[in-house]
Coordinates of N, CA and C in Angstrom, one line a residue:
M1 N 0.4 -0.8 0.0 CA 0.1 0.1 0.0 C 0.7 1.2 0.2
K2 N 2.1 1.1 0.8 CA 2.9 2.2 0.8 C 3.7 2.7 -0.5
N3 N 3.8 1.8 -1.4 CA 4.6 1.6 -2.3 C 3.4 2.5 -3.6
T4 N 2.1 1.8 -3.5 CA 1.3 2.6 -4.4 C 1.1 4.1 -4.0
A5 N 0.7 4.6 -2.6 CA 0.9 5.9 -2.4 C 2.0 6.8 -2.6
G6 N 3.5 5.8 -2.7 CA 4.4 7.0 -2.9 C 4.6 6.8 -4.6
K7 N 3.9 6.1 -5.2 CA 3.9 6.3 -7.0 C 3.2 7.3 -7.3
L8 N 1.7 7.4 -6.5 CA 0.5 8.1 -7.0 C 1.0 9.9 -6.4
I9 N 2.0 9.9 -5.5 CA 2.7 11.2 -4.9 C 3.8 11.7 -5.8
V10 N 4.6 10.6 -6.6 CA 5.4 11.2 -7.5 C 5.1 11.7 -9.1
I11 N 4.0 10.5 -9.3 CA 2.7 10.9 -10.6 C 2.3 12.3 -10.3
L12 N 1.9 12.8 -9.2 CA 1.3 14.0 -8.8 C 2.4 15.5 -9.3
I13 N 3.6 15.0 -8.3 CA 4.5 16.1 -8.3 C 4.6 16.3 -9.9
L14 N 4.9 15.2 -10.6 CA 5.6 15.4 -12.1 C 4.2 16.1 -12.9
F15 N 3.0 15.8 -12.4 CA 2.0 16.5 -13.3 C 2.0 17.8 -12.6
L16 N 2.2 18.3 -11.6 CA 1.9 19.7 -11.4 C 3.4 20.3 -11.9
M17 N 4.1 19.7 -12.0 CA 5.5 20.2 -12.5 C 5.5 20.5 -14.1
V18 N 4.6 19.5 -14.9 CA 4.4 19.7 -16.0 C 3.4 21.1 -16.3
V19 N 2.3 21.1 -15.7 CA 1.5 22.1 -15.7 C 1.8 23.5 -15.8
T20 N 2.6 23.2 -14.6 CA 3.1 24.7 -14.4 C 4.6 25.4 -15.1
T21 N 5.0 24.2 -15.8 CA 6.1 25.0 -16.8 C 5.3 25.4 -18.0
A22 N 4.3 24.5 -18.2 CA 3.5 25.0 -19.4 C 3.1 26.1 -19.4
C23 N 2.2 26.4 -17.8 CA 1.4 27.8 -17.8 C 2.4 28.9 -17.7
T24 N 3.4 28.7 -17.2 CA 4.8 29.7 -17.1 C 5.2 30.1 -18.4
Q25 N 5.5 29.1 -19.4 CA 6.0 29.4 -20.8 C 4.9 29.5 -21.8
R26 N 3.9 29.6 -21.5 CA 2.8 29.9 -22.4 C 3.2 31.2 -23.6
D27 N 3.5 32.4 -22.8 CA 3.8 33.3 -23.5 C 4.5 33.4 -24.3
D28 N 5.8 32.6 -24.0 CA 7.0 32.5 -24.8 C 6.4 31.7 -26.4
T29 N 5.4 31.1 -26.1 CA 5.2 30.2 -27.4 C 4.1 30.5 -28.1
K30 N 3.6 31.6 -28.0 CA 2.7 31.8 -29.1 C 2.9 32.5 -30.4
E31 N 2.1 31.9 -31.2 CA 2.5 31.8 -32.8 C 2.1 33.1 -33.0
D32 N 2.8 33.9 -34.2 CA 2.6 35.0 -34.9 C 1.4 34.8 -35.6
I33 N 0.4 35.2 -35.6 CA -0.9 34.8 -36.0 C -1.4 36.2 -37.0
K34 N -1.7 35.6 -38.2 CA -2.1 36.5 -39.7 C -3.6 37.0 -39.3
P35 N -4.2 38.2 -39.6 CA -5.6 38.2 -39.4 C -5.8 37.8 -40.6
S36 N -7.4 37.4 -40.6 CA -7.9 37.2 -41.8 C -8.4 38.5 -42.3
V37 N -8.7 38.1 -44.1 CA -9.3 39.1 -44.6 C -10.4 39.9 -44.1
N38 N -11.5 39.3 -43.3 CA -12.7 39.8 -43.0 C -12.7 40.2 -41.6
T39 N -11.3 40.1 -40.9 CA -10.9 40.8 -39.6 C -10.7 42.5 -39.6
I40 N -11.6 43.0 -39.2 CA -11.4 44.4 -39.2 C -10.2 44.8 -37.8
L41 N -9.2 45.3 -38.7 CA -8.4 45.9 -38.0 C -8.3 47.3 -37.5
T42 N -8.3 47.9 -36.1 CA -8.3 49.0 -35.9 C -7.2 49.8 -35.6
P43 N -6.8 50.3 -36.1 CA -4.9 51.2 -36.0 C -5.2 52.1 -34.7
E44 N -4.3 52.1 -33.8 CA -4.5 52.6 -32.7 C -3.4 53.7 -32.7
G45 N -3.4 54.9 -32.1 CA -2.4 56.0 -32.2 C -1.4 55.7 -31.1
G46 N -0.3 55.9 -31.4 CA 0.6 56.0 -30.1 C 2.1 56.3 -30.5
T47 N 2.8 56.0 -30.1 CA 4.2 56.9 -30.2 C 5.3 55.8 -31.0
D48 N 5.6 56.3 -31.9 CA 7.4 55.2 -32.6 C 7.9 55.1 -31.6
P49 N 8.5 54.3 -30.9 CA 9.4 54.5 -29.7 C 11.1 55.1 -30.2
E50 N 11.2 54.7 -31.8 CA 12.8 55.4 -31.9 C 12.8 56.6 -32.4
T51 N 11.8 56.9 -32.8 CA 11.6 58.5 -33.6 C 10.6 59.1 -32.3
K52 N 10.3 59.1 -31.6 CA 9.7 59.8 -30.0 C 8.2 60.6 -30.9
I53 N 7.5 60.5 -32.5 CA 7.0 61.0 -33.2 C 5.2 60.2 -32.7
G54 N 4.3 61.1 -33.0 CA 3.0 60.7 -32.5 C 2.5 59.8 -33.9
V55 N 1.8 58.6 -34.0 CA 1.8 57.9 -35.1 C 0.2 58.2 -35.0
A56 N -0.6 58.8 -36.1 CA -1.8 58.8 -36.3 C -2.8 57.8 -36.8
P57 N -4.0 57.2 -35.9 CA -4.3 56.0 -37.1 C -5.0 56.6 -38.3
A58 N -4.3 55.1 -39.2 CA -4.8 55.6 -40.5 C -6.3 55.6 -40.6
A59 N -7.0 56.3 -41.9 CA -8.4 56.4 -41.8 C -8.5 55.2 -43.4
T60 N -9.2 54.4 -42.9 CA -9.6 53.0 -43.7 C -11.1 53.0 -44.1
K61 N -11.2 52.1 -45.1 CA -12.6 51.7 -45.7 C -12.6 50.2 -46.0
E62 N -14.0 50.1 -46.2 CA -14.1 48.4 -46.2 C -14.5 48.2 -47.6
I63 N -14.3 47.4 -48.0 CA -14.5 46.8 -49.4 C -15.1 45.5 -49.8
P64 N -16.3 45.3 -50.0 CA -16.5 43.8 -50.2 C -15.9 43.0 -50.6
I65 N -15.7 41.8 -51.0 CA -14.8 40.8 -51.8 C -15.3 39.7 -51.9
Y66 N -14.8 38.7 -52.4 CA -15.0 37.2 -52.2 C -14.1 36.7 -52.0
T67 N -13.8 35.3 -51.4 CA -13.0 34.5 -51.5 C -13.6 32.9 -51.2
I68 N -13.0 32.2 -50.9 CA -13.3 30.3 -51.0 C -13.0 30.4 -49.2
N69 N -14.5 29.7 -49.2 CA -14.7 29.3 -47.8 C -13.7 27.9 -47.8
E70 N -13.0 27.8 -46.6 CA -12.1 26.7 -46.3 C -12.8 25.1 -46.8
S71 N -13.5 25.0 -45.6 CA -14.7 24.0 -45.6 C -15.4 23.2 -46.9
T72 N -16.3 24.5 -47.3 CA -16.6 23.8 -48.2 C -16.4 23.9 -49.6
Q73 N -15.3 25.2 -50.1 CA -14.6 25.2 -51.1 C -15.5 26.1 -52.2
E74 N -16.7 27.1 -51.2 CA -17.5 27.7 -52.2 C -17.1 29.0 -51.9
V75 N -18.0 29.9 -52.9 CA -17.7 31.4 -52.8 C -18.1 32.1 -51.3
E76 N -17.2 32.2 -50.8 CA -17.6 33.4 -49.2 C -17.6 34.6 -49.5
A77 N -18.7 35.5 -48.5 CA -18.1 37.0 -49.0 C -17.2 37.1 -47.6
A78 N -16.2 38.0 -47.9 CA -15.1 38.5 -47.0 C -15.2 40.5 -47.1
T79 N -14.7 40.7 -46.1 CA -14.0 42.2 -46.6 C -13.1 42.6 -46.4
A80 N -12.6 43.6 -47.2 CA -11.0 43.6 -47.2 C -11.0 45.1 -46.5
I81 N -9.9 45.6 -45.7 CA -9.6 47.0 -45.3 C -8.7 47.5 -46.3
I82 N -8.8 48.8 -46.6 CA -8.2 49.8 -47.3 C -8.0 50.6 -46.9
N83 N -6.5 51.5 -47.3 CA -6.6 53.4 -46.8 C -7.6 53.5 -47.4
E84 N -8.4 54.6 -46.8 CA -9.5 55.7 -47.0 C -9.1 56.6 -48.6
D85 N -8.0 57.0 -48.6 CA -7.6 57.6 -49.6 C -7.4 57.2 -51.0
T86 N -7.4 55.4 -50.7 CA -6.8 54.6 -51.9 C -8.1 54.1 -53.0
E87 N -7.3 54.8 -54.5 CA -8.8 54.6 -55.4 C -8.8 53.3 -55.7
I88 N -10.5 52.5 -55.9 CA -10.6 51.3 -56.3 C -10.7 51.0 -57.5
T89 N -9.7 50.2 -58.2 CA -9.4 49.8 -59.3 C -9.6 48.4 -59.7
P90 N -9.8 47.8 -60.3 CA -9.5 46.6 -61.0 C -8.4 46.0 -60.3
E91 N -7.1 46.2 -60.6 CA -5.9 45.9 -60.0 C -6.0 45.2 -58.5
L92 N -7.0 46.7 -57.5 CA -6.7 46.5 -56.7 C -7.8 45.6 -55.7
I93 N -8.4 45.2 -56.5 CA -10.1 44.6 -56.3 C -9.3 43.1 -56.4
V94 N -8.8 42.4 -57.6 CA -8.2 41.4 -58.2 C -6.8 41.2 -56.9
D95 N -6.3 42.2 -56.6 CA -5.1 41.9 -55.5 C -5.6 41.5 -54.2
Q96 N -6.8 42.2 -53.8 CA -7.6 41.9 -52.3 C -8.3 40.6 -52.6
V97 N -8.4 40.2 -53.5 CA -8.9 38.6 -53.4 C -8.0 37.5 -53.4
I98 N -6.8 37.9 -54.2 CA -5.6 37.1 -54.5 C -5.2 37.3 -53.0
D99 N -5.2 37.9 -52.1 CA -4.4 37.9 -50.9 C -5.3 37.4 -50.0
S100 N -6.8 37.4 -50.1 CA -7.2 36.5 -49.4 C -7.4 35.0 -49.2
L101 N -7.2 34.5 -50.9 CA -6.9 32.9 -51.0 C -5.7 32.8 -50.7
A102 N -4.4 33.7 -50.9 CA -3.1 33.3 -50.3 C -3.3 32.8 -48.6
E103 N -4.1 33.8 -47.9 CA -4.7 33.6 -46.9 C -5.1 31.8 -46.5
R104 N -5.8 31.3 -47.5 CA -6.2 30.1 -47.5 C -5.2 29.1 -48.3
L105 N -4.1 29.5 -48.4 CA -3.1 28.8 -49.0 C -3.5 28.5 -50.5
I106 N -4.0 29.6 -51.4 CA -4.2 29.1 -52.6 C -3.6 30.4 -53.3
D107 N -2.2 29.9 -53.8 CA -1.5 30.9 -54.5 C -1.8 31.2 -56.4
V108 N -2.5 32.3 -56.1 CA -3.0 32.4 -57.5 C -2.2 33.3 -58.4
G109 N -1.9 32.8 -59.6 CA -1.3 33.7 -60.7 C -1.5 34.6 -61.6
V110 N -1.7 35.8 -60.8 CA -2.1 36.7 -62.5 C -1.3 37.5 -63.2
E111 N -1.0 37.2 -64.6 CA -0.2 38.1 -65.0 C -0.5 39.5 -65.5
S112 N -1.7 39.8 -65.6 CA -2.6 41.1 -65.7 C -3.6 41.4 -65.5
V113 N -4.1 42.8 -65.5 CA -5.5 43.0 -65.0 C -5.5 44.4 -66.0
T114 N -6.4 44.6 -67.0 CA -6.4 45.4 -67.8 C -8.1 45.7 -68.2
T115 N -8.4 46.8 -68.4 CA -9.3 46.9 -69.3 C -10.0 47.6 -70.4
E116 N -11.2 47.3 -71.1 CA -11.8 47.3 -72.5 C -13.4 48.0 -72.4
K117 N -13.1 49.2 -72.7 CA -14.8 49.5 -72.7 C -15.3 49.0 -71.3
D118 N -16.2 48.5 -71.2 CA -16.9 48.2 -69.8 C -16.9 46.8 -69.7
T119 N -15.3 46.1 -69.6 CA -15.0 45.1 -69.2 C -13.4 44.9 -68.8
V120 N -13.3 44.0 -67.7 CA -12.2 43.8 -67.1 C -11.8 42.5 -67.6
I121 N -10.4 42.4 -68.1 CA -9.8 41.6 -68.4 C -8.7 40.8 -67.5
V122 N -9.1 39.7 -67.1 CA -7.7 39.0 -65.7 C -7.2 38.1 -66.8
S123 N -6.0 37.9 -66.8 CA -5.0 37.5 -67.7 C -4.1 36.2 -66.5
F124 N -4.2 35.2 -66.2 CA -3.8 34.4 -65.7 C -2.2 33.7 -66.4
T125 N -1.5 33.5 -65.3 CA 0.0 32.6 -65.4 C -0.7 31.4 -65.7
G126 N 0.0 30.5 -66.6 CA -0.8 29.3 -66.9 C -0.2 27.9 -65.9
D127 N 0.7 28.1 -64.7 CA 0.5 27.2 -64.1 C 0.7 27.2 -62.8
T128 N -0.2 28.1 -62.5 CA -0.8 28.2 -60.6 C -2.3 28.3 -61.1
P129 N -2.7 28.1 -59.8 CA -4.2 28.1 -59.7 C -4.8 29.8 -60.2
P130 N -6.0 29.3 -61.1 CA -6.8 29.0 -61.4 C -6.6 28.0 -62.1
V131 N -6.2 28.3 -63.2 CA -5.5 27.2 -64.4 C -5.0 25.8 -64.3
S132 N -4.2 25.7 -62.9 CA -3.7 24.2 -62.9 C -3.7 24.2 -61.2
N133 N -3.1 22.8 -60.9 CA -3.2 22.2 -59.6 C -4.0 22.7 -58.8
V134 N -5.5 22.4 -59.3 CA -6.4 23.0 -58.5 C -7.4 21.9 -59.4
D135 N -8.7 21.0 -58.4 CA -9.8 20.6 -58.9 C -11.2 21.6 -59.7
L136 N -11.6 21.2 -60.7 CA -13.2 22.1 -60.9 C -13.6 22.6 -59.9
S137 N -13.9 22.5 -58.5 CA -14.7 23.0 -57.6 C -13.7 24.2 -57.2
V138 N -12.7 24.2 -57.2 CA -11.7 25.2 -56.4 C -11.4 26.2 -57.8
E139 N -11.2 25.6 -58.8 CA -10.8 26.5 -59.8 C -12.7 27.5 -60.1
T140 N -13.2 27.0 -60.0 CA -14.7 27.7 -60.2 C -14.8 29.0 -59.3
T141 N -14.6 28.7 -58.1 CA -14.8 29.2 -56.8 C -13.9 30.5 -57.2
I142 N -12.3 30.2 -57.5 CA -11.6 31.3 -57.6 C -12.3 32.1 -58.6
L143 N -12.6 31.8 -59.9 CA -13.0 32.5 -61.1 C -14.0 33.4 -60.3
D144 N -15.2 32.9 -59.9 CA -16.4 33.3 -59.2 C -16.0 34.5 -58.5
S145 N -15.0 34.4 -57.4 CA -14.8 35.3 -57.0 C -13.9 36.7 -56.8
I146 N -13.3 36.3 -57.9 CA -13.0 37.5 -58.5 C -13.5 38.2 -59.2
A147 N -14.5 37.5 -60.2 CA -15.8 38.1 -61.3 C -16.2 39.4 -60.3
Q148 N -17.2 38.1 -59.3 CA -18.3 38.6 -58.5 C -17.6 40.5 -57.7
S149 N -16.5 39.8 -57.3 CA -15.7 40.9 -56.7 C -15.2 42.3 -57.6
L150 N -14.9 41.9 -58.6 CA -15.0 43.2 -59.5 C -16.2 44.0 -59.8
V151 N -17.3 42.7 -60.5 CA -18.4 43.4 -60.6 C -19.1 44.1 -59.5
D152 N -19.1 43.6 -58.5 CA -19.7 44.3 -57.1 C -19.1 45.7 -56.9
N153 N -18.0 45.7 -57.0 CA -17.1 46.9 -56.7 C -16.9 48.4 -57.8
L154 N -17.1 47.7 -59.1 CA -16.8 48.4 -60.4 C -18.4 48.5 -60.9
P155 N -19.0 49.2 -60.8 CA -20.5 48.8 -61.5 C -20.2 49.8 -63.3
E156 N -19.1 50.3 -63.2 CA -18.6 50.9 -64.6 C -18.2 49.7 -65.8
Y157 N -17.6 48.6 -64.9 CA -17.2 47.2 -65.4 C -18.0 46.3 -65.2
P158 N -19.1 46.0 -66.0 CA -19.9 45.0 -65.9 C -19.8 43.6 -66.1
K159 N -18.8 43.7 -67.1 CA -18.2 42.0 -67.6 C -16.8 42.1 -67.3
V160 N -16.5 40.6 -67.2 CA -15.3 39.8 -66.6 C -15.0 39.0 -67.3
I161 N -13.9 39.3 -68.3 CA -12.9 37.8 -69.2 C -11.9 37.5 -68.5
F162 N -11.6 36.1 -68.7 CA -10.7 35.4 -67.8 C -10.1 35.1 -69.2
R163 N -8.7 35.4 -69.3 CA -7.4 34.7 -70.1 C -6.6 33.9 -69.4
V164 N -5.3 33.4 -70.5 CA -4.5 32.5 -69.7 C -3.3 33.1 -70.6
A165 N -2.7 33.9 -70.2 CA -1.1 34.3 -70.8 C -1.4 35.4 -72.0
G166 N -2.8 35.9 -71.6 CA -2.9 36.7 -72.9 C -4.4 36.0 -74.0
E167 N -4.1 34.6 -73.8 CA -4.6 33.8 -74.9 C -6.0 33.4 -74.1
P168 N -6.6 32.3 -75.0 CA -7.9 32.0 -74.5 C -7.9 31.1 -73.1
Y169 N -9.1 31.6 -72.5 CA -8.6 30.7 -71.1 C -8.9 29.1 -71.3
Q170 N -7.8 28.6 -71.2 CA -8.1 27.0 -71.2 C -7.2 26.2 -69.8
S171 N -7.8 25.5 -69.3 CA -7.4 24.6 -68.3 C -7.8 23.1 -68.5
A172 N -7.3 22.3 -67.3 CA -7.8 21.1 -67.3 C -9.4 20.6 -67.5
N173 N -9.9 21.7 -66.6 CA -11.2 21.7 -66.5 C -12.5 22.6 -67.5
L174 N -12.0 23.7 -67.6 CA -12.7 24.6 -68.6 C -12.1 25.3 -69.3
S175 N -12.6 25.7 -70.4 CA -12.0 26.8 -71.7 C -13.2 27.5 -72.0
Y176 N -12.9 28.9 -72.3 CA -13.5 29.8 -72.7 C -13.2 30.5 -74.2
D177 N -13.4 31.6 -74.9 CA -13.2 31.9 -76.0 C -12.6 32.9 -76.0
L178 N -11.5 33.7 -76.2 CA -10.7 34.8 -76.4 C -11.2 36.1 -75.7
N179 N -12.4 36.3 -76.2 CA -13.4 37.2 -75.6 C -15.0 36.8 -75.2
G180 N -14.8 35.5 -74.4 CA -15.8 34.9 -73.8 C -16.1 35.7 -72.6
V181 N -17.2 36.5 -72.4 CA -17.7 36.7 -71.0 C -17.7 35.8 -69.8
Y182 N -17.3 35.4 -68.8 CA -17.4 35.2 -67.7 C -18.5 35.4 -67.0
L183 N -18.4 36.6 -66.7 CA -19.3 37.2 -65.9 C -20.0 38.4 -66.7
D184 N -21.1 38.5 -66.6 CA -21.8 40.1 -67.1 C -23.1 41.0 -66.1
G185 N -22.5 41.3 -65.3 CA -23.7 42.3 -64.0 C -24.5 42.6 -64.7
N186 N -24.8 43.2 -66.1 CA -25.6 43.7 -66.8 C -27.0 42.6 -66.8
K187 N -26.5 41.4 -67.2 CA -27.5 40.5 -67.0 C -28.1 40.2 -65.6
S188 N -27.7 40.3 -64.7 CA -28.1 39.8 -63.5 C -28.7 41.2 -62.6
K189 N -29.0 41.8 -63.3 CA -29.9 43.1 -62.8 C -31.6 42.8 -63.2

């Protein structure tokens, strides 16, 4: 009986040592967590310790974008936070969607974003998502996220065309003509 009680005391002491050590070192092991695109960051005013100059909070605004839901792989609404004085352009919208997708470990390769009349043309590189390395559902979600984000934020450009390296969009799953409109916001109104 003495032997069992002694073993229990040793186990209890070891357990308490582990718990105490884990609790006291918890702050040292925190990971650097990146905020999600749909996390609203509120800049705080403060003083830059090196220059001793007050840092004023930057004025920001929210823009609605779309991204991919990691669980369902479907389109999901999100919010991007940008500086108040930033001009909303097709390039900015595409960059915000790409950044959001990158947070979900999808690195989309865009070669260029241009406009012609009432149309935004997004040309992808051929060796990255959405053109390669993804299945049909993820590819479609990426294209839908970019197209819907553009149409919702830029009413002057209601049409979106996708291309690959300036040529017609062609992947293992989808193909479109050179000037095939992927999304026409005029038709959804």
